[in-house]
XYZ file of C-alpha atoms in Angstrom:
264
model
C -18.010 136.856 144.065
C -15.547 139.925 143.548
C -16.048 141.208 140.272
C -13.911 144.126 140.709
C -11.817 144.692 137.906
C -7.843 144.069 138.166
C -5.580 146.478 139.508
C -3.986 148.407 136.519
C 0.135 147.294 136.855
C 1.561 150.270 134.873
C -0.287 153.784 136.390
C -0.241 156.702 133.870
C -1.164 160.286 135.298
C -1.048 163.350 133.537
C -0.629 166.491 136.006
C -1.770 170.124 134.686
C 1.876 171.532 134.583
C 2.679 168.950 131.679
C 4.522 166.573 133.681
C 3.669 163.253 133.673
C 3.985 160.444 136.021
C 4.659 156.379 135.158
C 4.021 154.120 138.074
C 5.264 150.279 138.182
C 3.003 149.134 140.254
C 2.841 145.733 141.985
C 4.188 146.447 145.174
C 3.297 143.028 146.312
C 5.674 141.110 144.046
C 8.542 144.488 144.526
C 7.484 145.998 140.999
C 9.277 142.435 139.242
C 7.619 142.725 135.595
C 5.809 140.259 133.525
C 5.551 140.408 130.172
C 2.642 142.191 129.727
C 3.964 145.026 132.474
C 7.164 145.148 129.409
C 4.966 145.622 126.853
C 2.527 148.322 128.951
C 5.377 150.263 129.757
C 6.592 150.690 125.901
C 3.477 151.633 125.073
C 3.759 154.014 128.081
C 6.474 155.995 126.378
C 5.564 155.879 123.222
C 2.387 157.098 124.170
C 4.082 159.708 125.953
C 6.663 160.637 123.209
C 4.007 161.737 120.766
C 1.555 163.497 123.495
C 2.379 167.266 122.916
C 1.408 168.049 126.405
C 3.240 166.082 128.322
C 7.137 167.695 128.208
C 8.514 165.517 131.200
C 8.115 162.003 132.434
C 8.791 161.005 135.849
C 9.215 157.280 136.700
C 8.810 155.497 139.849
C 7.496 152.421 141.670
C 4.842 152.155 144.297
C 5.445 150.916 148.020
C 9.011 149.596 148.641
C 10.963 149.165 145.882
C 11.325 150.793 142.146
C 11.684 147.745 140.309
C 13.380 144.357 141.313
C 13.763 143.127 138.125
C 11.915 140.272 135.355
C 9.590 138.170 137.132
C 11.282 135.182 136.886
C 8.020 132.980 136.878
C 7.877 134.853 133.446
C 11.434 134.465 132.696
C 11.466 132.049 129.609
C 8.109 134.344 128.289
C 9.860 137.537 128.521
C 13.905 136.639 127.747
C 13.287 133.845 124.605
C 10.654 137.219 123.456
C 11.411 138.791 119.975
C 14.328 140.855 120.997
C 13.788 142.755 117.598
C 10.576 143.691 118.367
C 11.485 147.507 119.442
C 7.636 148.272 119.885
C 7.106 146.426 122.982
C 11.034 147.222 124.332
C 10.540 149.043 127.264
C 14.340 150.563 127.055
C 14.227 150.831 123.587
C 10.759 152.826 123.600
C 12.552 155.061 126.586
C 15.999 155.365 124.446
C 13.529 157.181 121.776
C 11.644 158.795 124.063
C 12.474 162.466 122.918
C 11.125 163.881 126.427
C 13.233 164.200 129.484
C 12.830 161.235 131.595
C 13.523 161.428 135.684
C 13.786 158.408 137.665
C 12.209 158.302 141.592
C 14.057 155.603 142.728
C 13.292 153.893 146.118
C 14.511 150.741 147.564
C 15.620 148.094 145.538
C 16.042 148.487 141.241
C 17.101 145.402 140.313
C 18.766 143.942 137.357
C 16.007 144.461 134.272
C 14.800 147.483 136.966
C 18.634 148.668 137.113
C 18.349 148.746 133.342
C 15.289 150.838 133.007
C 16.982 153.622 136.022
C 19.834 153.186 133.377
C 17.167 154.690 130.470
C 16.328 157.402 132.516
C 18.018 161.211 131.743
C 18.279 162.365 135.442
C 17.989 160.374 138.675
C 16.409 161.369 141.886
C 17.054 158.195 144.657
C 16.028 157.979 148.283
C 17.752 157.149 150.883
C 18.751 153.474 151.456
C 18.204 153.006 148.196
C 20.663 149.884 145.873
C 21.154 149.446 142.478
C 21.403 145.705 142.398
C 23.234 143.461 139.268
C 22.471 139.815 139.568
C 22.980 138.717 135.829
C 25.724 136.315 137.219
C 23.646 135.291 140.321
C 20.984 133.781 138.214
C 22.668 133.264 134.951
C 20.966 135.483 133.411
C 22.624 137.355 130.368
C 22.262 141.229 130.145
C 20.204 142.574 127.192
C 18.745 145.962 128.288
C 22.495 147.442 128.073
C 23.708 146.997 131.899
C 27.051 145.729 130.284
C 27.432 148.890 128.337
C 25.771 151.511 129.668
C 26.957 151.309 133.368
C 30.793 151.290 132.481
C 30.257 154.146 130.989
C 29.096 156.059 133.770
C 30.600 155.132 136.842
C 33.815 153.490 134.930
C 34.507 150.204 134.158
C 36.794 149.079 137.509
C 33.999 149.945 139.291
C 31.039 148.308 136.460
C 32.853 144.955 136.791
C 32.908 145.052 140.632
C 29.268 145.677 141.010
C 27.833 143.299 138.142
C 30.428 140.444 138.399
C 30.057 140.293 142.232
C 26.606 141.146 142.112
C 26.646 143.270 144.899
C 24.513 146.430 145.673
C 25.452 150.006 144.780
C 24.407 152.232 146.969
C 22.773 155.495 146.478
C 25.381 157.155 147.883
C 28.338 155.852 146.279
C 26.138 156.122 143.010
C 26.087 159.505 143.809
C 29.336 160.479 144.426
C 30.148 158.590 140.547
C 27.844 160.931 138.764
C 25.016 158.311 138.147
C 22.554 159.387 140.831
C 21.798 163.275 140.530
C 20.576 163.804 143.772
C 19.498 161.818 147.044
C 16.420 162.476 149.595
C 14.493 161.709 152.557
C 12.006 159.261 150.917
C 8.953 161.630 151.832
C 10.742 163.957 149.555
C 11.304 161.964 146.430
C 8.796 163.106 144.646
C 8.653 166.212 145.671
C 12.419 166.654 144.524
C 11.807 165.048 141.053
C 8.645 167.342 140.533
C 11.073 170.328 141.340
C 13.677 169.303 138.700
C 10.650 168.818 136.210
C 9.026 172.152 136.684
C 12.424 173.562 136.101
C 12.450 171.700 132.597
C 9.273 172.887 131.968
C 9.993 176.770 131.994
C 12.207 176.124 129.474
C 12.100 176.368 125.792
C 10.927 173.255 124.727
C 11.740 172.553 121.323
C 15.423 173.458 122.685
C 14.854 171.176 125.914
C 14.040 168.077 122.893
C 17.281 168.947 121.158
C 19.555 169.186 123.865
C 18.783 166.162 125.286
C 18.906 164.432 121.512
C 22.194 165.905 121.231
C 23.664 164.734 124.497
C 22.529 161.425 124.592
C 23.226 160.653 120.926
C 26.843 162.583 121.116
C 27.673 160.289 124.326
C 27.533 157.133 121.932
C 30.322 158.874 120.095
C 34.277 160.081 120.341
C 34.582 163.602 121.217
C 35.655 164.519 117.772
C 32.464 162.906 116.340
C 30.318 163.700 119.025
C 31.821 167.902 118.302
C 31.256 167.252 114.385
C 27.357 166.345 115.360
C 26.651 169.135 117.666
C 28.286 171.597 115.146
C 26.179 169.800 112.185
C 22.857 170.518 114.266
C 23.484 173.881 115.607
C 23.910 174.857 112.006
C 20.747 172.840 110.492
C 18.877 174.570 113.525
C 20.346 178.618 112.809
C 19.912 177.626 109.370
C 16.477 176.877 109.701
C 15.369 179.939 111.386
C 13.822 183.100 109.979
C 14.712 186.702 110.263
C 11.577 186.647 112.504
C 12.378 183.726 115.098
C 15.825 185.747 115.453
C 14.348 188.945 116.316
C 12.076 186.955 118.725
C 15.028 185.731 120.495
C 16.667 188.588 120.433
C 13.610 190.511 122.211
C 13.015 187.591 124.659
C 17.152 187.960 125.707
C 16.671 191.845 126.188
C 13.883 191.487 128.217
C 15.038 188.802 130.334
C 18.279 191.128 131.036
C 15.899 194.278 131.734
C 14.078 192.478 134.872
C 17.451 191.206 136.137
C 18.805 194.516 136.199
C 15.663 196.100 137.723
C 16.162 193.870 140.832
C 19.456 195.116 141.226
């Protein structure tokens, strides 16, 4: 008898560079998530959230497909769940997640899996790969904020068309609306997100984890709100520096300008 314990569904690898990577994997059944996968994957990113090494999360699916949605086998399980029970919310626990977020998307994400590329802060998709609404197919009503969030970044014409028709978006057209950052050969797609992560990484972090905070909380907003909250924090954060964190800044600026100029 096989006693070999069960494949783990939701992979979580730490590399040395403090990137790390979240796998859906059940390539069998195209990444589609039970319950329990919902619930791993929160835990994921909260996990994640409060490790101080990691300071950028890539998220992908193994074999075909990124995610094709709820397991529908699951369906009553997972959609009649406690839908105020943040903890185990895998787009909630992203939403919060104060690390950048990149999403390696290949084949198919599907409805619930269109929803979690929707969480993501930057999008890296391979070729041939479809973003894929089918809330009205199945009668299934939207609660991971496809009806909000997608409007928003493609515009709404185009929102209704894909979710009311429930047909694909392609990578391509997604990127040429702004919601797909950049498309690959697949053999390259993690290559490509693990270039856009090491870029994130040679930053300043605690500035990386307030930029992102500011943008995605200011997008929720009008302008003149979302202006009045990045002026409110920029002061909070000057404020809260010391004559010593200036001069700091000030030395790290000087000396960045000295090597440009000696390459001149």
């Amino acid at each position: 008898m096989d006693q070999s314990p069960p494949e783990k569904l939701i992979l979580l690898n730490h590399e040395p560079n403090g990137v790390a990577i979240v796998t859906i994997n059940r390539p069998d059944s195209l990444n589609s998530l039970t319950k329990a996968m919902i619930v791993d994957l929160a835990h994921a990113f909260k996990t994640l959230d409060r490790d101080e090494s990691v300071r950028v999360i890539i998220l992908t699916g193994s074999g075909r497909s990124f995610c094709s949605g709820v397991d529908l086998t699951a369906a009553e399980d997972v959609f009649k769940g406690d839908v105020k029970d943040a903890e185990t919310d895998t787009v909630v626990q992203m939403e919060r997640c104060r690390k950048p977020i990149i999403g390696a998307i290949r084949g198919f994400a599907v409805t619930a899996g269109f929803e979690i590329a929707l969480a993501c802060d930057i999008l890296v998709a391979a070729k041939g790969a479809r973003f894929l609404d089918t809330h009205t197919r199945f009668g299934i009503f939207p609660s991971w904020g496809l009806s909000q969030k997608l409007s928003r970044i493609i515009g709404v014409n185009k929102a209704r068309e894909v979710s009311l028709t429930a047909t694909p978006l392609t990578a391509e057209v997604a990127e040429r609306l702004g919601f797909v950052n950049h498309i690959v050969e697949e053999g390259e797609l993690l290559k490509k997100s693990r270039e856009i992560a090491d870029a994130i990484v040679k930053n300043n972090q605690d500035m990386v984890l307030r930029y992102k905070s500011v943008i995605n909380d200011g997008i929720k907003l009008d302008l003149e709100h979302a202006l009045s909250l990045e002026k409110e924090r920029g002061h909070d954060y000057y404020n809260g520096m010391t004559k010593e964190q200036f001069r700091k800044m000030q030395e790290f600026i000087a000396g960045r300008s000295s090597k440009k100029q000696s390459k001149l």
